[in-house]
Amino acid sequence: MEIGIRCLKGDFMKINKKVEEALNEQINKELFSSYLYLSIAANFRGKNLHGFAHWMEVQSNEELEHAMKIYHYIYERGGEVTLEKLDKPKTKWDTCEEALNEAYEHEKFVTKSIEDLVKLSREENDYATENMLQWFIKEQVEEEASTEELLIKLRMVGEKGNGLYMLDKELSNRKE
Ligand code: FEO
């Protein structure tokens, strides 16, 4: 009997269509997050805030990694990735606080989306996906916290002067 890769995956582990579709939508959200944070980074570069820009570029790369994590997972489960078009992100923010606040609100939106995915995988008795999503649940706690912390620090130092200069310098040390 010929045993192909598809066969070895076993139909019982094959991802169901509803979950596959929702994970594909999540890939789009993660890619959009990457695009939005790159746009915020570009805005910071334009303001000569290179530390802030670097911090956001690292964040943008992380979002791309999130998308790829789901991308590979779908194939591990015998599903298929379908990429859709990305929305155009906003490109101008008058203040740093506005830009960081947008990032923070966006993280909260992504958290809600991950929680909805967990609910769906439970409803569909897809325990493997629910288990995979636990990594994202933990990641979202960290991402919301780090973005909020940065927003709070910025509010403490304000939008100009020595405080902003020092904060920008601190942010340039963020590791990938
Ligand atoms: Fe991947 Fe920050 O959400």
Short mmCIF file of N, CA and C and ligand atoms in Angstrom, two decimals:
data_model
loop_
_atom_site.label_atom_id
_atom_site.label_comp_id
_atom_site.label_asym_id
_atom_site.label_seq_id
_atom_site.Cartn_x
_atom_site.Cartn_y
_atom_site.Cartn_z
N MET A 1 0.85 -1.20 0.00
CA MET A 1 0.00 0.00 0.00
C MET A 1 0.89 1.26 0.00
N GLU A 2 0.56 2.19 -0.87
CA GLU A 2 1.36 3.41 -0.93
C GLU A 2 0.92 4.39 0.17
N ILE A 3 1.92 4.85 0.92
CA ILE A 3 1.57 5.80 1.98
C ILE A 3 2.17 7.16 1.63
N GLY A 4 1.33 8.10 1.23
CA GLY A 4 1.79 9.44 0.86
C GLY A 4 1.86 10.32 2.10
N ILE A 5 2.48 11.53 1.94
CA ILE A 5 2.60 12.45 3.08
C ILE A 5 1.22 12.82 3.61
N ARG A 6 0.29 13.06 2.69
CA ARG A 6 -1.09 13.40 3.09
C ARG A 6 -1.68 12.32 4.00
N CYS A 7 -1.42 11.03 3.55
CA CYS A 7 -1.94 9.90 4.31
C CYS A 7 -1.38 9.90 5.71
N LEU A 8 -0.03 10.14 5.79
CA LEU A 8 0.62 10.07 7.09
C LEU A 8 0.06 11.11 8.06
N LYS A 9 -0.39 12.28 7.53
CA LYS A 9 -0.95 13.30 8.40
C LYS A 9 -2.19 12.78 9.09
N GLY A 10 -2.91 11.92 8.43
CA GLY A 10 -4.12 11.34 9.03
C GLY A 10 -5.26 12.34 8.94
N ASP A 11 -6.38 11.94 8.40
CA ASP A 11 -7.50 12.86 8.23
C ASP A 11 -8.03 13.38 9.56
N PHE A 12 -7.84 12.60 10.62
CA PHE A 12 -8.37 13.03 11.92
C PHE A 12 -7.64 14.29 12.42
N MET A 13 -6.40 14.51 11.93
CA MET A 13 -5.65 15.70 12.35
C MET A 13 -5.78 16.85 11.36
N LYS A 14 -6.43 16.58 10.23
CA LYS A 14 -6.53 17.62 9.19
C LYS A 14 -7.41 18.75 9.70
N ILE A 15 -6.93 19.96 9.45
CA ILE A 15 -7.62 21.14 9.97
C ILE A 15 -9.00 21.31 9.31
N ASN A 16 -9.98 21.75 10.08
CA ASN A 16 -11.29 21.94 9.43
C ASN A 16 -11.36 23.30 8.74
N LYS A 17 -12.28 23.43 7.80
CA LYS A 17 -12.32 24.59 6.91
C LYS A 17 -12.56 25.91 7.65
N LYS A 18 -13.45 25.86 8.66
CA LYS A 18 -13.77 27.08 9.42
C LYS A 18 -12.53 27.62 10.14
N VAL A 19 -11.82 26.69 10.77
CA VAL A 19 -10.61 27.09 11.51
C VAL A 19 -9.54 27.56 10.53
N GLU A 20 -9.41 26.85 9.42
CA GLU A 20 -8.42 27.21 8.41
C GLU A 20 -8.69 28.64 7.90
N GLU A 21 -9.93 28.93 7.63
CA GLU A 21 -10.31 30.26 7.14
C GLU A 21 -9.99 31.34 8.18
N ALA A 22 -10.31 31.06 9.44
CA ALA A 22 -10.06 32.05 10.50
C ALA A 22 -8.55 32.25 10.70
N LEU A 23 -7.78 31.18 10.56
CA LEU A 23 -6.32 31.33 10.70
C LEU A 23 -5.74 32.12 9.54
N ASN A 24 -6.31 31.92 8.36
CA ASN A 24 -5.87 32.73 7.21
C ASN A 24 -6.17 34.21 7.43
N GLU A 25 -7.33 34.50 8.04
CA GLU A 25 -7.65 35.90 8.35
C GLU A 25 -6.68 36.45 9.39
N GLN A 26 -6.27 35.59 10.32
CA GLN A 26 -5.31 36.04 11.34
C GLN A 26 -3.95 36.34 10.71
N ILE A 27 -3.56 35.56 9.70
CA ILE A 27 -2.30 35.85 8.99
C ILE A 27 -2.38 37.26 8.42
N ASN A 28 -3.53 37.60 7.83
CA ASN A 28 -3.70 38.92 7.26
C ASN A 28 -3.56 40.00 8.35
N LYS A 29 -4.15 39.75 9.52
CA LYS A 29 -4.07 40.73 10.61
C LYS A 29 -2.64 40.89 11.11
N GLU A 30 -1.91 39.79 11.18
CA GLU A 30 -0.51 39.87 11.64
C GLU A 30 0.34 40.62 10.60
N LEU A 31 0.09 40.34 9.33
CA LEU A 31 0.85 41.04 8.28
C LEU A 31 0.50 42.53 8.28
N PHE A 32 -0.78 42.83 8.51
CA PHE A 32 -1.16 44.24 8.58
C PHE A 32 -0.49 44.91 9.79
N SER A 33 -0.40 44.17 10.91
CA SER A 33 0.28 44.73 12.10
C SER A 33 1.72 45.09 11.73
N SER A 34 2.37 44.18 11.01
CA SER A 34 3.75 44.44 10.60
C SER A 34 3.84 45.70 9.74
N TYR A 35 2.89 45.82 8.84
CA TYR A 35 2.83 46.97 7.90
C TYR A 35 2.55 48.27 8.66
N LEU A 36 1.62 48.21 9.60
CA LEU A 36 1.27 49.39 10.39
C LEU A 36 2.47 49.85 11.22
N TYR A 37 3.16 48.89 11.86
CA TYR A 37 4.29 49.27 12.71
C TYR A 37 5.46 49.80 11.88
N LEU A 38 5.59 49.28 10.67
CA LEU A 38 6.64 49.81 9.79
C LEU A 38 6.29 51.25 9.38
N SER A 39 5.01 51.49 9.20
CA SER A 39 4.57 52.85 8.84
C SER A 39 4.82 53.81 10.01
N ILE A 40 4.56 53.34 11.23
CA ILE A 40 4.84 54.17 12.41
C ILE A 40 6.36 54.40 12.52
N ALA A 41 7.14 53.34 12.25
CA ALA A 41 8.60 53.48 12.29
C ALA A 41 9.07 54.54 11.29
N ALA A 42 8.51 54.49 10.10
CA ALA A 42 8.89 55.46 9.06
C ALA A 42 8.55 56.88 9.52
N ASN A 43 7.41 57.02 10.18
CA ASN A 43 7.00 58.32 10.69
C ASN A 43 8.01 58.82 11.73
N PHE A 44 8.48 57.92 12.58
CA PHE A 44 9.48 58.29 13.59
C PHE A 44 10.80 58.66 12.92
N ARG A 45 11.19 57.91 11.88
CA ARG A 45 12.44 58.23 11.17
C ARG A 45 12.36 59.66 10.63
N GLY A 46 11.19 59.99 10.09
CA GLY A 46 10.99 61.34 9.54
C GLY A 46 11.10 62.42 10.59
N LYS A 47 10.89 62.06 11.84
CA LYS A 47 10.98 63.03 12.95
C LYS A 47 12.37 62.98 13.61
N ASN A 48 13.31 62.24 12.99
CA ASN A 48 14.65 62.05 13.54
C ASN A 48 14.67 61.33 14.88
N LEU A 49 13.63 60.53 15.13
CA LEU A 49 13.58 59.73 16.36
C LEU A 49 13.98 58.30 15.99
N HIS A 50 15.26 58.10 15.81
CA HIS A 50 15.73 56.82 15.26
C HIS A 50 15.63 55.66 16.26
N GLY A 51 15.68 55.96 17.54
CA GLY A 51 15.49 54.92 18.56
C GLY A 51 14.05 54.42 18.55
N PHE A 52 13.11 55.34 18.51
CA PHE A 52 11.68 54.98 18.43
C PHE A 52 11.44 54.17 17.16
N ALA A 53 12.05 54.61 16.07
CA ALA A 53 11.87 53.93 14.78
C ALA A 53 12.41 52.50 14.87
N HIS A 54 13.59 52.37 15.45
CA HIS A 54 14.20 51.03 15.60
C HIS A 54 13.28 50.12 16.41
N TRP A 55 12.74 50.63 17.50
CA TRP A 55 11.86 49.83 18.37
C TRP A 55 10.67 49.32 17.56
N MET A 56 10.11 50.20 16.75
CA MET A 56 8.94 49.83 15.93
C MET A 56 9.32 48.88 14.80
N GLU A 57 10.52 49.03 14.26
CA GLU A 57 10.96 48.10 13.20
C GLU A 57 11.12 46.68 13.77
N VAL A 58 11.65 46.59 14.98
CA VAL A 58 11.76 45.27 15.63
C VAL A 58 10.36 44.69 15.83
N GLN A 59 9.45 45.56 16.25
CA GLN A 59 8.05 45.13 16.46
C GLN A 59 7.44 44.63 15.14
N SER A 60 7.72 45.36 14.09
CA SER A 60 7.22 44.99 12.76
C SER A 60 7.74 43.61 12.36
N ASN A 61 9.02 43.36 12.61
CA ASN A 61 9.60 42.04 12.29
C ASN A 61 8.94 40.94 13.10
N GLU A 62 8.64 41.24 14.35
CA GLU A 62 7.99 40.22 15.21
C GLU A 62 6.62 39.85 14.65
N GLU A 63 5.92 40.84 14.14
CA GLU A 63 4.58 40.57 13.58
C GLU A 63 4.67 39.67 12.35
N LEU A 64 5.71 39.90 11.58
CA LEU A 64 5.93 39.04 10.41
C LEU A 64 6.19 37.59 10.88
N GLU A 65 6.93 37.47 11.96
CA GLU A 65 7.19 36.12 12.51
C GLU A 65 5.88 35.48 13.00
N HIS A 66 5.00 36.28 13.57
CA HIS A 66 3.71 35.74 14.03
C HIS A 66 2.93 35.17 12.83
N ALA A 67 2.92 35.96 11.75
CA ALA A 67 2.20 35.51 10.55
C ALA A 67 2.80 34.19 10.05
N MET A 68 4.13 34.11 10.06
CA MET A 68 4.80 32.90 9.54
C MET A 68 4.56 31.68 10.44
N LYS A 69 4.41 31.95 11.73
CA LYS A 69 4.13 30.84 12.66
C LYS A 69 2.78 30.19 12.29
N ILE A 70 1.80 31.01 12.00
CA ILE A 70 0.48 30.48 11.63
C ILE A 70 0.55 29.84 10.24
N TYR A 71 1.27 30.48 9.34
CA TYR A 71 1.46 29.98 7.97
C TYR A 71 1.98 28.53 8.01
N HIS A 72 3.06 28.31 8.78
CA HIS A 72 3.63 26.95 8.85
C HIS A 72 2.67 25.98 9.55
N TYR A 73 1.99 26.48 10.55
CA TYR A 73 1.06 25.62 11.29
C TYR A 73 -0.04 25.08 10.36
N ILE A 74 -0.58 25.96 9.53
CA ILE A 74 -1.66 25.53 8.61
C ILE A 74 -1.18 24.37 7.74
N TYR A 75 0.06 24.48 7.24
CA TYR A 75 0.57 23.38 6.40
C TYR A 75 0.84 22.11 7.20
N GLU A 76 1.27 22.30 8.46
CA GLU A 76 1.49 21.10 9.31
C GLU A 76 0.19 20.33 9.49
N ARG A 77 -0.92 21.05 9.43
CA ARG A 77 -2.22 20.41 9.64
C ARG A 77 -2.91 20.04 8.33
N GLY A 78 -2.16 20.07 7.26
CA GLY A 78 -2.71 19.64 5.97
C GLY A 78 -3.65 20.66 5.33
N GLY A 79 -3.58 21.92 5.80
CA GLY A 79 -4.44 22.96 5.23
C GLY A 79 -3.72 23.77 4.16
N GLU A 80 -4.33 24.88 3.80
CA GLU A 80 -3.77 25.70 2.73
C GLU A 80 -3.81 27.18 3.11
N VAL A 81 -2.72 27.89 2.80
CA VAL A 81 -2.67 29.33 3.08
C VAL A 81 -3.15 30.09 1.85
N THR A 82 -4.05 31.04 2.07
CA THR A 82 -4.51 31.92 0.99
C THR A 82 -4.30 33.36 1.44
N LEU A 83 -3.40 34.04 0.75
CA LEU A 83 -3.11 35.43 1.15
C LEU A 83 -4.09 36.39 0.49
N GLU A 84 -4.58 37.33 1.29
CA GLU A 84 -5.48 38.36 0.76
C GLU A 84 -4.73 39.69 0.73
N LYS A 85 -5.35 40.70 0.12
CA LYS A 85 -4.65 42.00 0.07
C LYS A 85 -4.64 42.65 1.45
N LEU A 86 -3.62 43.49 1.63
CA LEU A 86 -3.49 44.20 2.90
C LEU A 86 -4.07 45.60 2.79
N ASP A 87 -4.71 46.06 3.87
CA ASP A 87 -5.19 47.44 3.90
C ASP A 87 -3.99 48.39 3.93
N LYS A 88 -4.23 49.61 3.43
CA LYS A 88 -3.17 50.62 3.50
C LYS A 88 -3.13 51.15 4.93
N PRO A 89 -1.95 51.16 5.55
CA PRO A 89 -1.92 51.70 6.92
C PRO A 89 -1.90 53.23 6.89
N LYS A 90 -2.28 53.82 8.01
CA LYS A 90 -2.15 55.26 8.17
C LYS A 90 -0.66 55.61 8.04
N THR A 91 -0.34 56.81 7.57
CA THR A 91 1.08 57.14 7.37
C THR A 91 1.54 58.39 8.15
N LYS A 92 0.58 59.14 8.68
CA LYS A 92 0.99 60.38 9.38
C LYS A 92 0.36 60.44 10.77
N TRP A 93 1.21 60.77 11.74
CA TRP A 93 0.74 61.02 13.10
C TRP A 93 1.37 62.33 13.54
N ASP A 94 0.57 63.22 14.11
CA ASP A 94 1.12 64.52 14.50
C ASP A 94 2.08 64.40 15.68
N THR A 95 1.73 63.52 16.62
CA THR A 95 2.59 63.40 17.81
C THR A 95 3.01 61.93 17.99
N CYS A 96 4.08 61.76 18.77
CA CYS A 96 4.55 60.39 19.08
C CYS A 96 3.48 59.68 19.89
N GLU A 97 2.84 60.40 20.78
CA GLU A 97 1.82 59.78 21.63
C GLU A 97 0.68 59.20 20.76
N GLU A 98 0.26 59.96 19.76
CA GLU A 98 -0.82 59.46 18.87
C GLU A 98 -0.39 58.16 18.18
N ALA A 99 0.86 58.14 17.72
CA ALA A 99 1.36 56.94 17.00
C ALA A 99 1.43 55.74 17.94
N LEU A 100 1.97 55.96 19.15
CA LEU A 100 2.09 54.84 20.09
C LEU A 100 0.72 54.38 20.59
N ASN A 101 -0.18 55.34 20.74
CA ASN A 101 -1.52 54.97 21.17
C ASN A 101 -2.21 54.10 20.11
N GLU A 102 -1.96 54.43 18.85
CA GLU A 102 -2.53 53.61 17.77
C GLU A 102 -1.98 52.18 17.84
N ALA A 103 -0.68 52.07 18.11
CA ALA A 103 -0.07 50.73 18.23
C ALA A 103 -0.68 49.98 19.41
N TYR A 104 -0.88 50.67 20.51
CA TYR A 104 -1.43 50.03 21.71
C TYR A 104 -2.87 49.56 21.46
N GLU A 105 -3.67 50.43 20.86
CA GLU A 105 -5.07 50.05 20.55
C GLU A 105 -5.10 48.89 19.57
N HIS A 106 -4.16 48.88 18.63
CA HIS A 106 -4.11 47.80 17.66
C HIS A 106 -3.78 46.47 18.34
N GLU A 107 -2.86 46.50 19.30
CA GLU A 107 -2.54 45.27 20.03
C GLU A 107 -3.77 44.72 20.75
N LYS A 108 -4.57 45.61 21.32
CA LYS A 108 -5.79 45.16 22.02
C LYS A 108 -6.76 44.50 21.03
N PHE A 109 -6.83 45.07 19.83
CA PHE A 109 -7.66 44.50 18.77
C PHE A 109 -7.17 43.09 18.40
N VAL A 110 -5.85 42.93 18.30
CA VAL A 110 -5.29 41.63 17.94
C VAL A 110 -5.54 40.61 19.07
N THR A 111 -5.43 41.06 20.30
CA THR A 111 -5.70 40.16 21.44
C THR A 111 -7.12 39.61 21.35
N LYS A 112 -8.07 40.49 21.06
CA LYS A 112 -9.48 40.08 20.95
C LYS A 112 -9.63 39.05 19.82
N SER A 113 -8.92 39.31 18.73
CA SER A 113 -8.99 38.41 17.58
C SER A 113 -8.44 37.02 17.93
N ILE A 114 -7.35 36.97 18.67
CA ILE A 114 -6.77 35.69 19.09
C ILE A 114 -7.75 34.97 20.04
N GLU A 115 -8.36 35.74 20.94
CA GLU A 115 -9.32 35.13 21.86
C GLU A 115 -10.51 34.53 21.09
N ASP A 116 -10.96 35.23 20.07
CA ASP A 116 -12.06 34.70 19.23
C ASP A 116 -11.64 33.40 18.54
N LEU A 117 -10.38 33.36 18.14
CA LEU A 117 -9.87 32.14 17.49
C LEU A 117 -9.84 30.96 18.47
N VAL A 118 -9.47 31.24 19.71
CA VAL A 118 -9.48 30.18 20.73
C VAL A 118 -10.90 29.66 20.90
N LYS A 119 -11.86 30.60 21.00
CA LYS A 119 -13.27 30.20 21.16
C LYS A 119 -13.70 29.31 20.01
N LEU A 120 -13.36 29.73 18.78
CA LEU A 120 -13.75 28.96 17.60
C LEU A 120 -13.13 27.56 17.63
N SER A 121 -11.84 27.48 17.97
CA SER A 121 -11.23 26.15 17.97
C SER A 121 -11.85 25.26 19.03
N ARG A 122 -12.29 25.84 20.14
CA ARG A 122 -13.00 25.04 21.15
C ARG A 122 -14.33 24.54 20.61
N GLU A 123 -15.08 25.46 19.97
CA GLU A 123 -16.38 25.07 19.40
C GLU A 123 -16.24 23.96 18.38
N GLU A 124 -15.10 24.00 17.64
CA GLU A 124 -14.88 23.02 16.58
C GLU A 124 -14.12 21.78 17.08
N ASN A 125 -13.94 21.71 18.39
CA ASN A 125 -13.17 20.61 18.99
C ASN A 125 -11.79 20.44 18.36
N ASP A 126 -11.17 21.57 18.01
CA ASP A 126 -9.83 21.53 17.40
C ASP A 126 -8.81 21.84 18.51
N TYR A 127 -8.46 20.79 19.26
CA TYR A 127 -7.59 20.97 20.42
C TYR A 127 -6.16 21.34 20.04
N ALA A 128 -5.72 20.86 18.87
CA ALA A 128 -4.36 21.18 18.43
C ALA A 128 -4.22 22.69 18.18
N THR A 129 -5.25 23.28 17.51
CA THR A 129 -5.18 24.72 17.24
C THR A 129 -5.30 25.50 18.54
N GLU A 130 -6.18 25.04 19.42
CA GLU A 130 -6.33 25.73 20.70
C GLU A 130 -4.99 25.73 21.44
N ASN A 131 -4.31 24.61 21.38
CA ASN A 131 -3.01 24.49 22.05
C ASN A 131 -1.98 25.42 21.39
N MET A 132 -1.94 25.45 20.06
CA MET A 132 -0.99 26.32 19.34
C MET A 132 -1.25 27.78 19.70
N LEU A 133 -2.52 28.15 19.87
CA LEU A 133 -2.88 29.55 20.13
C LEU A 133 -2.48 30.02 21.54
N GLN A 134 -2.21 29.07 22.43
CA GLN A 134 -1.79 29.48 23.78
C GLN A 134 -0.51 30.31 23.73
N TRP A 135 0.36 29.99 22.77
CA TRP A 135 1.59 30.78 22.60
C TRP A 135 1.23 32.24 22.28
N PHE A 136 0.22 32.42 21.44
CA PHE A 136 -0.21 33.78 21.05
C PHE A 136 -0.88 34.52 22.21
N ILE A 137 -1.62 33.77 23.03
CA ILE A 137 -2.27 34.39 24.19
C ILE A 137 -1.20 35.00 25.10
N LYS A 138 -0.16 34.22 25.34
CA LYS A 138 0.95 34.68 26.21
C LYS A 138 1.68 35.85 25.54
N GLU A 139 1.92 35.73 24.26
CA GLU A 139 2.62 36.77 23.50
C GLU A 139 1.84 38.10 23.55
N GLN A 140 0.53 38.01 23.44
CA GLN A 140 -0.29 39.23 23.46
C GLN A 140 -0.21 39.96 24.80
N VAL A 141 -0.11 39.18 25.89
CA VAL A 141 0.05 39.81 27.22
C VAL A 141 1.33 40.64 27.21
N GLU A 142 2.41 40.05 26.69
CA GLU A 142 3.70 40.75 26.64
C GLU A 142 3.65 41.96 25.72
N GLU A 143 3.01 41.79 24.57
CA GLU A 143 3.00 42.88 23.58
C GLU A 143 2.17 44.07 24.05
N GLU A 144 1.01 43.77 24.66
CA GLU A 144 0.20 44.87 25.19
C GLU A 144 0.99 45.60 26.29
N ALA A 145 1.63 44.82 27.15
CA ALA A 145 2.36 45.42 28.28
C ALA A 145 3.53 46.27 27.79
N SER A 146 4.29 45.78 26.82
CA SER A 146 5.46 46.55 26.38
C SER A 146 5.06 47.82 25.65
N THR A 147 3.97 47.75 24.88
CA THR A 147 3.53 48.95 24.15
C THR A 147 2.96 49.98 25.13
N GLU A 148 2.21 49.49 26.12
CA GLU A 148 1.64 50.41 27.10
C GLU A 148 2.75 51.05 27.93
N GLU A 149 3.77 50.25 28.27
CA GLU A 149 4.88 50.79 29.07
C GLU A 149 5.58 51.92 28.31
N LEU A 150 5.77 51.71 27.02
CA LEU A 150 6.42 52.75 26.21
C LEU A 150 5.56 54.02 26.16
N LEU A 151 4.27 53.82 26.01
CA LEU A 151 3.33 54.96 25.97
C LEU A 151 3.40 55.74 27.29
N ILE A 152 3.44 55.03 28.40
CA ILE A 152 3.50 55.67 29.72
C ILE A 152 4.81 56.45 29.87
N LYS A 153 5.91 55.83 29.44
CA LYS A 153 7.21 56.51 29.54
C LYS A 153 7.21 57.80 28.72
N LEU A 154 6.63 57.71 27.52
CA LEU A 154 6.58 58.89 26.67
C LEU A 154 5.76 60.00 27.34
N ARG A 155 4.63 59.61 27.94
CA ARG A 155 3.80 60.62 28.63
C ARG A 155 4.57 61.25 29.78
N MET A 156 5.45 60.49 30.42
CA MET A 156 6.24 61.03 31.54
C MET A 156 7.24 62.08 31.06
N VAL A 157 7.91 61.76 29.93
CA VAL A 157 8.98 62.68 29.48
C VAL A 157 8.47 63.80 28.57
N GLY A 158 7.33 63.56 27.91
CA GLY A 158 6.81 64.58 26.99
C GLY A 158 7.41 64.45 25.61
N GLU A 159 7.01 65.35 24.73
CA GLU A 159 7.34 65.21 23.30
C GLU A 159 8.60 65.93 22.85
N LYS A 160 9.32 66.56 23.80
CA LYS A 160 10.56 67.24 23.37
C LYS A 160 11.57 67.33 24.52
N GLY A 161 12.75 67.83 24.16
CA GLY A 161 13.77 68.08 25.18
C GLY A 161 14.58 66.87 25.54
N ASN A 162 15.30 67.01 26.66
CA ASN A 162 16.24 66.00 27.11
C ASN A 162 15.60 64.64 27.38
N GLY A 163 14.42 64.68 27.97
CA GLY A 163 13.72 63.42 28.29
C GLY A 163 13.46 62.60 27.04
N LEU A 164 12.98 63.26 26.01
CA LEU A 164 12.68 62.55 24.75
C LEU A 164 13.97 62.02 24.13
N TYR A 165 15.01 62.83 24.19
CA TYR A 165 16.31 62.41 23.65
C TYR A 165 16.81 61.15 24.35
N MET A 166 16.70 61.14 25.69
CA MET A 166 17.18 59.99 26.47
C MET A 166 16.34 58.73 26.19
N LEU A 167 15.02 58.94 26.08
CA LEU A 167 14.14 57.79 25.81
C LEU A 167 14.45 57.22 24.42
N ASP A 168 14.67 58.10 23.47
CA ASP A 168 14.99 57.66 22.10
C ASP A 168 16.27 56.82 22.12
N LYS A 169 17.23 57.27 22.90
CA LYS A 169 18.51 56.55 23.02
C LYS A 169 18.28 55.17 23.62
N GLU A 170 17.45 55.11 24.66
CA GLU A 170 17.16 53.83 25.32
C GLU A 170 16.51 52.85 24.33
N LEU A 171 15.60 53.36 23.52
CA LEU A 171 14.86 52.48 22.60
C LEU A 171 15.74 51.92 21.48
N SER A 172 16.83 52.63 21.20
CA SER A 172 17.71 52.16 20.12
C SER A 172 18.43 50.87 20.52
N ASN A 173 18.36 50.51 21.82
CA ASN A 173 19.04 49.29 22.29
C ASN A 173 18.17 48.04 22.21
N ARG A 174 16.94 48.17 21.75
CA ARG A 174 16.08 46.99 21.71
C ARG A 174 16.68 45.92 20.79
N LYS A 175 16.72 44.69 21.32
CA LYS A 175 17.28 43.57 20.54
C LYS A 175 16.16 42.91 19.71
N GLU A 176 16.58 42.33 18.59
CA GLU A 176 15.63 41.59 17.73
C GLU A 176 15.14 40.37 18.48
FE1 FEO B 1 1.04 39.63 16.50
FE2 FEO B 1 1.31 42.10 18.19
O1 FEO B 1 0.18 40.87 17.41
#
